[in-house]
Amino acid sequence: MDQDAARTARESLELVFQMSNILDTGLDRQTLSVLIALCDLGVNPEALAAVVKEFRRDPPITSSTPSSN
Amino acid sequence: MDSDHRVGDLVRQLVHHLQNTSSSNPNPEDVNYAIRILSSRMTPPSQAADEANSIKSRLAKQSKLSHALTFADLYSKFASQTGPGSVINKQSLLYLLKVISEDRVTNPHPKSRTDSCYSLLKNGGVLNIVRDPNNTVVRDFARLVSEESDVLEKDLVSDVLSVCEGIHGKYVKFDEMLDSYVLSESIKVSKGMRIMVLKLCELGWLFRKVNRYVCDDIGENVGKSFRVGLQDEVVEYRKLLTVLQSQSLNLSLRRLAVWFVEPMVKMRRMALLVDSCKDLKGGALAGEIHLHAQHGDPLLHEFMKLLLLKVSSPVFEMVRSWVMQGNLQDLHSEFFVSEQSVKPELLWKEGYQINYLMLPSFISKSLATRVLRTGKSINFLKVCCEDHSWADLAPSRGLGYGETNALESLVTEAEKRIDKHLMHAIFNRYKFKDHCLAIKRFILLGQGDFVQYLMEIVGPVLAEPAKTISLIHLSGLVEKAILSSGAQYDDRDILDRIKVKMMPRGVKDRGWDVFHLDYDIRVPLNTVFTESVMGSYLRVFSFLWKIRRVEHAVLGAWKTMKPNLISCHFFTNYPKAVGLQIVSTSRKCQLLWDKMNNFVMSLQAYIMFEVLEVTWAKFCNEMEASKDLDDLIAAHEKYLVTIVEKSLLGETSEALYKALLMLFDVILRFTSVADRLYEFRTRNTTTSKTKDAKTSKSKGLETDSWLNEGRKAVTQRAGEFLSIIGQDLDAVSKEYSSVLKGFISQLPTQRHVDLKFLMFRLDFTEFYYKLAA
């Protein structure tokens, strides 16, 4: 059963990835998987979209110094 | 808790992925930031139940139909997946994707600031400003444009405004060589703005030209009013500029261009006018402006009309004062009537003339001639007639441009009034007609009895050489003649004017050649009877006088030739042979006399009836019909010219005239021969009579010594004498007929129609015509 679930998950991810490509969102598989997980957990999709937008547009002011960790 | 932890983890991962940094751990601040965002919106948005359909329709709208079909396919597969491992919140996931993709479209990955703007524009320039709550894009664009120029637009606008007022701007200066305003190359201004500035400075250039003309103070009336009209426009224009100046903060160059459209049109027209009227003045200036006013555009037409109103008012004023009062105050010779100071006789002909250069084009030539004549009449009345009673009832209305009808009616009315007055003065006060008639009677020998008597008393005096004749003596004789004729009852004034004139005398001249009658004409009638006119009259007089003299001589010869008691007695005392000779000679003489008499009479009748009376009747009619002095002068000239031509004094008839004079000479010779014959006859008869009376005491009168000789001697002497006379008569007769033939043959070649009447009179039986042919 786990493999089925994994397979389903993989297929779903694949489908979603293709859909997102059609929609030209620019998200890769890993980011997409995280987003799916967060969405499933009930996070507001609007908020998620905002986060994505924020972190995409320009680096937030808080991270002016290059992370040298 | 677990889910929260899980969320935190996931968020951290998300941030990490999104940030694309090389470090493994994302910035905790970023994470916190992300969580803050996520937690700020806890309420789920209202979702459409069918996100998928909305996505599909959006794709279709974007004309990505293949994509839409694929998407539908995928979604159907996706939606069919249920069970573990599948996505639970499919709708929210789709919504998420949709939002991200929309976002992606509108906010692509930014590389730099300018790039963002350009890529904005790459999308067809459609800005999605709604999505941009801080209006940043527009501000970015403005900042971009203003980076290209050093100078602010505001400054340029105020520069242009000051240029248009004629003052130098800060950046825009007038270049003398190029004769235009330039924005110097060193100032960095965008090309569009540069072109715009230069276009607007054209207004400044036009204004400069107009202003220079306006400030030029040349003083003469029409030019001054033109300048005043332009000045008014300039004031209006300046007002506009001040208003714009106060508003200049709100103005851009483009708005300024819109404001300048109307003033530009007006200023262009004014500059055009200034150019074409540079050297003109007076009526010519007004005419030129009038030509420019023939324009269809109503705005321009109104503008030109206002200007013309001002410009033409001095011209109209001058016309009015000229037509009403005959005043010509024209310091700068702007009016189209020019004045010359001449003697009073020549006032009418040469005192005033039309200067066609100064005639404005809205006053027609015929109107101008009428204006001229009206003013001339007033001045004529003033100067020559010293008459001031015409200055009443003159309506003083102002006249404006475009009221050419009003001007015309004013001129017509003034003209009628003045002409009537002038004619009245000339005919009644100065008795023009009476003088004309007097001239006809005395100079043209119309008064028959006067002429006859004059001829009788003056004849013997004039036979002497001209030097010995005194003027006073002749004047006395003329006066005596007048008093014994029907003319003595005439107006003394007229009779006083008849004077004797003696032409310059040569050595051989007899009195006949130098005697003339003259009529004294004074102002104002000497406008009509000028020097040349009186000269023509004199020529006609001398011709008529010659005819009269010949006529008189011929009649005198008749007196001697007609059979009377004395001649009857004659025949009884002489031998028959002599008597026969005498008879034949007398017969010849009588025949010749008859011919000559016929000729002279016909000529006289022709002159009298065909020439003098006919033309006089025509002239009388025209005199009645003439409305002003010009007409009168013309009628009189025609009258005189017709007389001169018809009486063979014209230039075309010179040969005829010479022939006529020769004829007169011949006739006079004949009369002297006839006289000799008569003298011979009467002398003999009287001596015979006295001989009878004093038979015994005949002391012997000296003159007829040869009569006392024998009969034979008498016959011989008489025969000789008579044959001499006979020869003379023959010679005269021959000459006469030849000259007459020549005269008559030349008559048909004359062009004047009335000379045919002369020919008809002389030759109505065509006797001479047949003789010639």
Short mmCIF file of C-alpha atoms in Angstrom, two decimals, chain B residues 146-335:
data_model
loop_
_atom_site.label_atom_id
_atom_site.label_comp_id
_atom_site.label_asym_id
_atom_site.label_seq_id
_atom_site.Cartn_x
_atom_site.Cartn_y
_atom_site.Cartn_z
CA SER B 146 13.88 63.47 -16.74
CA GLU B 147 17.24 61.80 -16.45
CA GLU B 148 17.84 62.63 -20.12
CA SER B 149 17.64 66.41 -19.80
CA ASP B 150 19.49 68.79 -17.64
CA VAL B 151 16.88 71.45 -17.77
CA LEU B 152 13.51 71.18 -16.24
CA GLU B 153 10.50 71.47 -18.46
CA LYS B 154 9.15 74.21 -16.28
CA ASP B 155 12.18 76.34 -17.04
CA LEU B 156 11.84 75.77 -20.74
CA VAL B 157 8.23 76.82 -20.63
CA SER B 158 8.99 80.06 -18.84
CA ASP B 159 11.84 80.64 -21.29
CA VAL B 160 9.56 80.26 -24.24
CA LEU B 161 7.06 82.65 -22.71
CA SER B 162 9.67 85.31 -22.15
CA VAL B 163 10.97 84.82 -25.69
CA CYS B 164 7.49 85.37 -27.00
CA GLU B 165 7.36 88.65 -25.20
CA GLY B 166 10.55 89.72 -26.81
CA ILE B 167 12.92 89.27 -23.88
CA HIS B 168 15.80 86.83 -23.94
CA GLY B 169 15.26 83.60 -22.18
CA LYS B 170 17.79 81.84 -19.99
CA TYR B 171 18.45 79.04 -22.39
CA VAL B 172 16.92 80.29 -25.61
CA LYS B 173 18.71 83.13 -27.31
CA PHE B 174 18.31 85.06 -30.52
CA ASP B 175 20.96 84.39 -33.07
CA GLU B 176 21.49 87.39 -35.34
CA MET B 177 23.17 85.47 -38.11
CA LEU B 178 20.57 82.82 -38.44
CA ASP B 179 17.81 85.29 -37.70
CA SER B 180 16.04 82.89 -35.39
CA TYR B 181 15.87 81.74 -31.86
CA VAL B 182 18.16 78.88 -30.91
CA LEU B 183 18.53 76.58 -28.04
CA SER B 184 22.23 76.16 -27.76
CA GLU B 185 23.57 72.71 -28.38
CA SER B 186 25.48 72.58 -25.13
CA ILE B 187 22.32 72.28 -23.11
CA LYS B 188 21.25 68.72 -23.04
CA VAL B 189 17.63 68.51 -23.93
CA SER B 190 15.77 65.63 -25.45
CA LYS B 191 15.24 65.95 -29.17
CA GLY B 192 11.48 66.09 -28.99
CA MET B 193 11.60 68.92 -26.54
CA ARG B 194 14.13 70.78 -28.60
CA ILE B 195 11.96 70.69 -31.67
CA MET B 196 8.94 71.74 -29.68
CA VAL B 197 10.79 74.69 -28.19
CA LEU B 198 11.93 75.87 -31.58
CA LYS B 199 8.43 75.65 -32.98
CA LEU B 200 7.07 77.78 -30.21
CA CYS B 201 9.84 80.29 -30.67
CA GLU B 202 8.54 81.01 -34.14
CA LEU B 203 5.86 83.01 -32.42
CA GLY B 204 8.57 84.99 -30.72
CA TRP B 205 10.26 85.68 -34.05
CA LEU B 206 7.03 86.91 -35.62
CA PHE B 207 6.32 89.04 -32.62
CA ARG B 208 9.75 90.58 -32.86
CA LYS B 209 9.17 91.60 -36.46
CA VAL B 210 5.75 93.07 -35.77
CA ASN B 211 6.95 94.87 -32.67
CA ARG B 212 9.79 96.48 -34.52
CA TYR B 213 7.41 97.84 -37.12
CA VAL B 214 4.97 99.06 -34.51
CA CYS B 215 7.57 100.92 -32.53
CA ASP B 216 8.87 102.65 -35.64
CA ASP B 217 7.35 106.03 -35.39
CA ILE B 218 6.93 107.45 -38.82
CA GLY B 219 4.27 110.02 -38.68
CA GLU B 220 1.63 109.96 -41.24
CA ASN B 221 -1.98 109.30 -40.71
CA VAL B 222 -2.76 106.03 -42.30
CA GLY B 223 0.49 104.46 -41.22
CA LYS B 224 -0.09 105.69 -37.71
CA SER B 225 -3.53 104.17 -37.50
CA PHE B 226 -2.19 100.93 -38.90
CA ARG B 227 0.39 100.90 -36.16
CA VAL B 228 -2.25 101.66 -33.58
CA GLY B 229 -4.33 98.74 -34.81
CA LEU B 230 -1.33 96.45 -34.61
CA GLN B 231 -0.47 97.83 -31.20
CA ASP B 232 -3.91 96.88 -29.90
CA GLU B 233 -3.39 93.35 -31.06
CA VAL B 234 0.02 93.28 -29.44
CA VAL B 235 -1.47 94.41 -26.14
CA GLU B 236 -4.00 91.59 -26.30
CA TYR B 237 -1.25 89.17 -27.05
CA ARG B 238 0.83 90.40 -24.14
CA LYS B 239 -2.13 89.96 -21.84
CA LEU B 240 -2.40 86.37 -22.93
CA LEU B 241 1.27 85.86 -22.27
CA THR B 242 1.06 87.25 -18.75
CA VAL B 243 -1.81 84.96 -17.98
CA LEU B 244 0.17 82.04 -19.26
CA GLN B 245 3.20 83.15 -17.32
CA SER B 246 1.28 83.09 -14.09
CA GLN B 247 0.08 79.63 -14.91
CA SER B 248 3.46 78.42 -16.05
CA LEU B 249 3.90 75.96 -13.24
CA ASN B 250 1.06 73.91 -14.55
CA LEU B 251 2.10 74.13 -18.13
CA SER B 252 3.96 71.68 -20.21
CA LEU B 253 5.36 72.46 -23.61
CA ARG B 254 2.52 70.71 -25.28
CA ARG B 255 -0.14 72.64 -23.45
CA LEU B 256 1.70 75.80 -24.37
CA ALA B 257 1.59 74.74 -28.00
CA VAL B 258 -2.16 74.40 -27.81
CA TRP B 259 -2.48 77.86 -26.28
CA PHE B 260 -0.30 79.34 -28.96
CA VAL B 261 -2.32 78.17 -31.94
CA GLU B 262 -4.57 81.17 -32.19
CA PRO B 263 -1.99 83.85 -31.45
CA MET B 264 0.31 82.16 -33.93
CA VAL B 265 -2.23 82.54 -36.72
CA LYS B 266 -2.85 86.16 -35.89
CA MET B 267 0.80 86.97 -35.50
CA ARG B 268 1.62 85.33 -38.79
CA ARG B 269 -0.96 87.42 -40.54
CA MET B 270 0.32 90.58 -38.90
CA ALA B 271 3.89 89.78 -39.87
CA LEU B 272 2.72 89.19 -43.44
CA LEU B 273 1.01 92.54 -43.44
CA VAL B 274 4.06 94.23 -42.01
CA ASP B 275 6.21 92.75 -44.74
CA SER B 276 4.00 93.76 -47.60
CA CYS B 277 3.31 97.23 -46.27
CA LYS B 278 6.83 98.16 -45.37
CA ASP B 279 7.30 100.98 -47.81
CA LEU B 280 3.79 102.04 -48.50
CA LYS B 281 1.84 104.85 -47.08
CA GLY B 282 -1.47 106.57 -47.36
CA GLY B 283 -4.12 105.23 -49.63
CA ALA B 284 -1.77 102.63 -51.11
CA LEU B 285 -1.26 101.16 -47.65
CA ALA B 286 -4.99 100.97 -47.07
CA GLY B 287 -5.48 99.33 -50.44
CA GLU B 288 -2.79 96.73 -49.77
CA ILE B 289 -4.32 95.81 -46.43
CA HIS B 290 -7.71 95.58 -48.08
CA LEU B 291 -6.33 93.08 -50.56
CA HIS B 292 -5.06 90.95 -47.71
CA ALA B 293 -8.43 91.06 -46.05
CA GLN B 294 -10.04 89.06 -48.83
CA HIS B 295 -9.90 85.90 -46.82
CA GLY B 296 -12.44 83.18 -46.22
CA ASP B 297 -11.53 82.26 -42.67
CA PRO B 298 -14.06 84.02 -40.43
CA LEU B 299 -11.64 84.47 -37.55
CA LEU B 300 -9.11 86.11 -39.78
CA HIS B 301 -11.76 88.10 -41.55
CA GLU B 302 -12.95 89.56 -38.27
CA PHE B 303 -9.43 90.40 -37.29
CA MET B 304 -8.65 92.09 -40.59
CA LYS B 305 -11.93 93.94 -40.50
CA LEU B 306 -11.07 95.50 -37.15
CA LEU B 307 -7.68 96.49 -38.44
CA LEU B 308 -9.06 97.91 -41.62
CA LEU B 309 -11.62 99.92 -39.75
CA LYS B 310 -8.82 101.72 -38.03
CA VAL B 311 -6.65 102.07 -41.08
CA SER B 312 -9.27 103.34 -43.44
CA SER B 313 -10.73 105.88 -41.09
CA PRO B 314 -8.14 108.56 -41.93
CA VAL B 315 -8.73 107.98 -45.63
CA PHE B 316 -12.48 108.25 -45.23
CA GLU B 317 -12.09 111.31 -43.09
CA MET B 318 -10.00 112.95 -45.79
CA VAL B 319 -12.57 112.07 -48.42
CA ARG B 320 -15.31 113.48 -46.30
CA SER B 321 -13.64 116.79 -45.58
CA TRP B 322 -12.68 117.08 -49.26
CA VAL B 323 -16.15 116.38 -50.48
CA MET B 324 -17.91 118.51 -47.92
CA GLN B 325 -15.62 121.46 -47.62
CA GLY B 326 -13.06 121.17 -50.33
CA ASN B 327 -10.34 121.03 -47.75
CA LEU B 328 -7.22 119.16 -48.53
CA GLN B 329 -5.00 118.92 -45.49
CA ASP B 330 -2.53 116.41 -46.62
CA LEU B 331 0.90 116.96 -45.19
CA HIS B 332 2.26 113.60 -46.21
CA SER B 333 0.50 113.35 -49.55
CA GLU B 334 -1.53 110.36 -48.61
CA PHE B 335 -4.74 111.32 -50.25
#
